[in-house]
XYZ file of C-alpha atoms in Angstrom:
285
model
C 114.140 126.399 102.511
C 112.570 129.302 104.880
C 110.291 128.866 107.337
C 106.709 128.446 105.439
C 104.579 131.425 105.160
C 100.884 129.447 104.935
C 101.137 127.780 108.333
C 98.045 124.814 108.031
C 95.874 123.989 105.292
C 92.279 122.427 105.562
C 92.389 119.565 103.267
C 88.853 117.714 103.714
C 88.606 116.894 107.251
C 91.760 117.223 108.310
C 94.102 120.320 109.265
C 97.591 120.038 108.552
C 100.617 121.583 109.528
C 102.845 122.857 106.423
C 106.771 121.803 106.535
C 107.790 124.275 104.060
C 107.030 127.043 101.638
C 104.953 126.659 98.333
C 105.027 128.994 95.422
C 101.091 130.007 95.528
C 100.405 133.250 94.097
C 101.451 135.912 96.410
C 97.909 136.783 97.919
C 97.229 133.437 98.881
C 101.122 132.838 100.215
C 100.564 135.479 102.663
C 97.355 134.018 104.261
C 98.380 132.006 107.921
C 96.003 128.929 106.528
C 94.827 127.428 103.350
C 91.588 125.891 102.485
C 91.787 123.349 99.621
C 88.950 121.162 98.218
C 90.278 117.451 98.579
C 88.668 116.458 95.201
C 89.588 119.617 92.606
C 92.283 120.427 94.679
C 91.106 124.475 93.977
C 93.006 126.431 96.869
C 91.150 129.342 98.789
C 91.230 131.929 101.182
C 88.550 131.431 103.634
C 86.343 128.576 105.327
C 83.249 130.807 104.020
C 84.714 130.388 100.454
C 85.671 126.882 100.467
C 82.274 125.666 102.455
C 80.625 127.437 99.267
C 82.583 125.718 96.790
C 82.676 122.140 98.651
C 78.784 122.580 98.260
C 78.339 123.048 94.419
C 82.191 120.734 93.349
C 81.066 118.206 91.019
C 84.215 116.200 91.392
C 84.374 113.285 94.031
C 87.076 112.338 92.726
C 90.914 112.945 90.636
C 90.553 113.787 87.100
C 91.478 111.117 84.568
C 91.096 107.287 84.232
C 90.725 104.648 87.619
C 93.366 102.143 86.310
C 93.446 100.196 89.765
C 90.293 99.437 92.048
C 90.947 97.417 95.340
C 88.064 97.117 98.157
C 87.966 100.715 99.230
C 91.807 101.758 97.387
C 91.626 103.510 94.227
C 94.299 104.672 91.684
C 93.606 107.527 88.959
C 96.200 108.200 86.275
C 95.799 112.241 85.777
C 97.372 113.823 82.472
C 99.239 116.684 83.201
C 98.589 118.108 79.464
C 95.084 117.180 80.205
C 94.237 117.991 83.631
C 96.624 121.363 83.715
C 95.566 122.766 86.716
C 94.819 119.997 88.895
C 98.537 119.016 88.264
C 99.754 122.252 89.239
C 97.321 122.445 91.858
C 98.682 119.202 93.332
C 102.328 120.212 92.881
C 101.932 123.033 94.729
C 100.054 121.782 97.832
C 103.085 118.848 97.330
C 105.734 121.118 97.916
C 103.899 122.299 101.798
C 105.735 119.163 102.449
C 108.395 118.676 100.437
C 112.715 119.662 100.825
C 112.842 119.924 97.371
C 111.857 121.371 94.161
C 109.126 120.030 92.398
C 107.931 120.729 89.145
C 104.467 123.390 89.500
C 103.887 125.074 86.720
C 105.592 122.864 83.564
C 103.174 119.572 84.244
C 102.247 118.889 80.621
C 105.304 116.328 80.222
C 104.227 113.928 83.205
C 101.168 111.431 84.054
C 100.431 111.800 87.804
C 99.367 108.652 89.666
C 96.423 109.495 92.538
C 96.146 106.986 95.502
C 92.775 107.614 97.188
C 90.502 106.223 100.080
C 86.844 105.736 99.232
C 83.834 106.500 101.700
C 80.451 107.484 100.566
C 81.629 111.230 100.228
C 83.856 110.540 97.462
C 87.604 109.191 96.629
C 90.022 110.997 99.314
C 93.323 112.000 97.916
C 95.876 109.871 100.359
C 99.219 110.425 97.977
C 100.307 110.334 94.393
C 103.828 110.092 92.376
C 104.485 111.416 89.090
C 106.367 109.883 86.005
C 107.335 111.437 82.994
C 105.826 110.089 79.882
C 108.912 109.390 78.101
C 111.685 108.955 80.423
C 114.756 108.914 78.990
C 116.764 107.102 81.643
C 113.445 104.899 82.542
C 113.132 106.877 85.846
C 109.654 105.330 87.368
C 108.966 108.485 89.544
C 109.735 111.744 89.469
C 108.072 113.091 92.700
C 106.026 111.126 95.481
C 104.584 112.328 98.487
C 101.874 110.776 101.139
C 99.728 113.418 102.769
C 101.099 113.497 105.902
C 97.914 112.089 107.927
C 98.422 109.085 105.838
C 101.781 108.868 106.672
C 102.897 105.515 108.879
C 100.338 103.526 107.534
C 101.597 101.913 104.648
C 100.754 104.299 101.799
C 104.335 105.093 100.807
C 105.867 101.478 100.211
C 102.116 101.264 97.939
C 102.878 103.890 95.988
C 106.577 102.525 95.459
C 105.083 99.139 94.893
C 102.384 100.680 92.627
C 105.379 102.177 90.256
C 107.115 99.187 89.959
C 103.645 97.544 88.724
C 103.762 99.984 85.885
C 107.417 99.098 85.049
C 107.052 95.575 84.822
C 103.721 95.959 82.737
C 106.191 98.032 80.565
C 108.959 95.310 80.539
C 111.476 97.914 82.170
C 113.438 98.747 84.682
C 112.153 101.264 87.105
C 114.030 103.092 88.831
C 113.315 106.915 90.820
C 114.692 110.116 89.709
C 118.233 110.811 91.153
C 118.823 112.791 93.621
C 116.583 111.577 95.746
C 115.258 113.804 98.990
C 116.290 112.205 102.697
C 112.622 111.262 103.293
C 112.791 109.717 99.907
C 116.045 107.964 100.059
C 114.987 106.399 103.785
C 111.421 105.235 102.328
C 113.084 103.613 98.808
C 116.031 101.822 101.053
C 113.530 100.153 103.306
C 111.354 99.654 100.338
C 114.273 97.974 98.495
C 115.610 96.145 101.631
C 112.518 94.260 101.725
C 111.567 93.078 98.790
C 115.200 91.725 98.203
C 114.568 89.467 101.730
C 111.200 88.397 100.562
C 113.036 87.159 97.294
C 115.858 85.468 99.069
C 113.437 83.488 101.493
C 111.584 82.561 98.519
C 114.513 81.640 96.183
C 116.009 78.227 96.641
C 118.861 78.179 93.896
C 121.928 77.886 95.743
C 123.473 81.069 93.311
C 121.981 84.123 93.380
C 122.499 87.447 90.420
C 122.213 90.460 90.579
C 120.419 90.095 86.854
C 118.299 87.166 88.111
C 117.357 89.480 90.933
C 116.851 92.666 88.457
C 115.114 90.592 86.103
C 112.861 89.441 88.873
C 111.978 92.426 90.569
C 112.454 94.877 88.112
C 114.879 96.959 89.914
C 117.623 98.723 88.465
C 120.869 96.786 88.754
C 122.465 99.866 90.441
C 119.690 100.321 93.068
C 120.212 96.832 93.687
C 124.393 96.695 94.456
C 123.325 99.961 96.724
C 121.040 98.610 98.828
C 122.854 95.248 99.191
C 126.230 97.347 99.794
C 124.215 99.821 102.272
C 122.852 96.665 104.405
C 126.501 93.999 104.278
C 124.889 91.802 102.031
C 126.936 91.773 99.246
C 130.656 91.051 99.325
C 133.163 91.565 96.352
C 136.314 88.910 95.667
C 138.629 88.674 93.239
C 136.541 91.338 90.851
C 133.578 89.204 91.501
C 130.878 89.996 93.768
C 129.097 87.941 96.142
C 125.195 88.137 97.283
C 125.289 87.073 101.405
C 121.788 86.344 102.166
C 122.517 87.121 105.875
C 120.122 84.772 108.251
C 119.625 86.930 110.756
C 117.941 89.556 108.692
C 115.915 86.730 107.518
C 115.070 85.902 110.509
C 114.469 89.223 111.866
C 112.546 90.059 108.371
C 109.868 86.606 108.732
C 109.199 87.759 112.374
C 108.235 91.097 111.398
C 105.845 89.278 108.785
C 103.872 87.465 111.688
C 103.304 90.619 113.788
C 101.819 92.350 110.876
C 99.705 89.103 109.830
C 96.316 90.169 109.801
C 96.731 93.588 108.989
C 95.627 95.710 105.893
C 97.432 94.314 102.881
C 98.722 96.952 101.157
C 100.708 94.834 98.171
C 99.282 95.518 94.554
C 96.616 92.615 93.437
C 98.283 93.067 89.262
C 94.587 91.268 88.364
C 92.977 94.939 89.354
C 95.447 96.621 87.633
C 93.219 98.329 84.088
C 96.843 100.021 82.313
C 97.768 100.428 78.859
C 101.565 102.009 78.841
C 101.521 105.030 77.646
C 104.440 104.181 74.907
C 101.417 101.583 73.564
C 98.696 104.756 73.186
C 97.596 106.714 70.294
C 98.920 109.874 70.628
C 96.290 111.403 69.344
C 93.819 110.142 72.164
């Protein structure tokens, strides 16, 4: 991908640096920065512009139903069939800071999950994934991003975490759309990586699956072998293979616990979580 045209955006208060190039209509492509209101997502052109819409937006927050409320963390579930251009809107401010394509304008097919922070101003968009209603090879995410001045805080592995939730509530196997981007395939290895070491220092069993561990987690089996395979814990002998539970990552993985003890949980409290699947819904709502 080029070198973007839109330089910055003004997303609430922050201003942030653009990675690469989004498909905005050519008028607003060619201007150096963006202003977009954090609620509506509406792009425009100028801070005079966007200071008069900020004042008169109704929304403080996504579009849609709150299906998770945590202290100040919210999640919305946004229709795309229902909420058309707030999906697209949110697609294409995605792609400032995304390698790869993303869906923009064909939204209607996919529910998009909205993490936000709440102050008394309103719910702040942080990040979101999307899923596609009806999945045919259960793929739990489509696209996920973090707004990059969330970024290093947690956010990502909770939006991971958050899609798993749904799966599970489902009775599936999640799993995220194939191929996935570097960025992506870095954030779902460590992602993976850990919640296989929390299992193993919790299981006691002296045989471990892979189906006990799928069945568990609600991985994908594949996902699984990969990150065992990617890490040398997993070792294959006479057609059978073998899960090594490795000590020293252990070891390594309970120390990193205590240094973050005290810190903002960011794990999914399931007893917040307000979801029907959509599979479950009358389509006619």
């Amino acid at each position: 991908v080029g070198p973007p045209t839109i330089k910055s955006i003004e997303l609430g208060c922050y201003e942030i640096t653009a990675w690469y190039s989004s498909p905005y209509p050519a008028e607003y492509a060619l201007q150096n920065k963006l202003y977009i209101c954090e609620f509506c997502l509406k792009y425009m052109k100028s801070g005079v512009i966007a200071s008069r819409h900020i004042a008169k937006c109704p929304a403080r927050c996504p579009p849609g139903d709150e299906i998770y409320r945590k202290e100040t963390i919210s999640v919305f579930e946004v229709d795309g069939r229902k909420n058309k251009t707030y999906c697209q809107n949110l697609c294409l401010l995605a792609k400032l800071f995304l390698d790869h394509k993303t869906l923009y304008y064909d939204v209607e097919p996919f529910l998009f999950y909205i993490l936000t922070e709440y102050d008394r101003k309103g719910c702040h968009i942080v990040g979101y994934f999307s899923k596609e209603k009806n999945s045919f090879l259960s793929y739990n995410v489509s696209c996920i991003l973090v707004i990059p001045p969330y970024m290093k805080k947690g956010y990502g592995k909770m939006l991971i975490d958050f899609s798993y939730a749904l799966s599970r509530k489902e009775g599936k196997l999640g799993s995220p759309e194939k191929p996935l981007s570097d960025l992506g395939l870095v954030s779902y290895r460590n992602y993976w990586k850990e919640k296989l070491l929390e299992y193993f220092l919790d299981y006691n069993d002296s045989e471990i699956t892979i189906k006990s561990i799928s069945q568990a987690l609600g991985f994908n089996p594949y996902d699984i072998v990969s990150t065992l395979q990617a890490y040398g814990m997993i070792k294959y002998h006479k057609s059978n293979h073998y899960v090594l539970k490795r000590p020293e990552m252990l070891a390594a993985y309970k120390k990193k616990l205590a240094t973050h003890a005290g810190l903002p949980s960011r794990s999914i409290d399931m007893g917040k979580l307000k979801w029907i699947p959509h599979s479950q819904r009358d389509p006619n709502q």
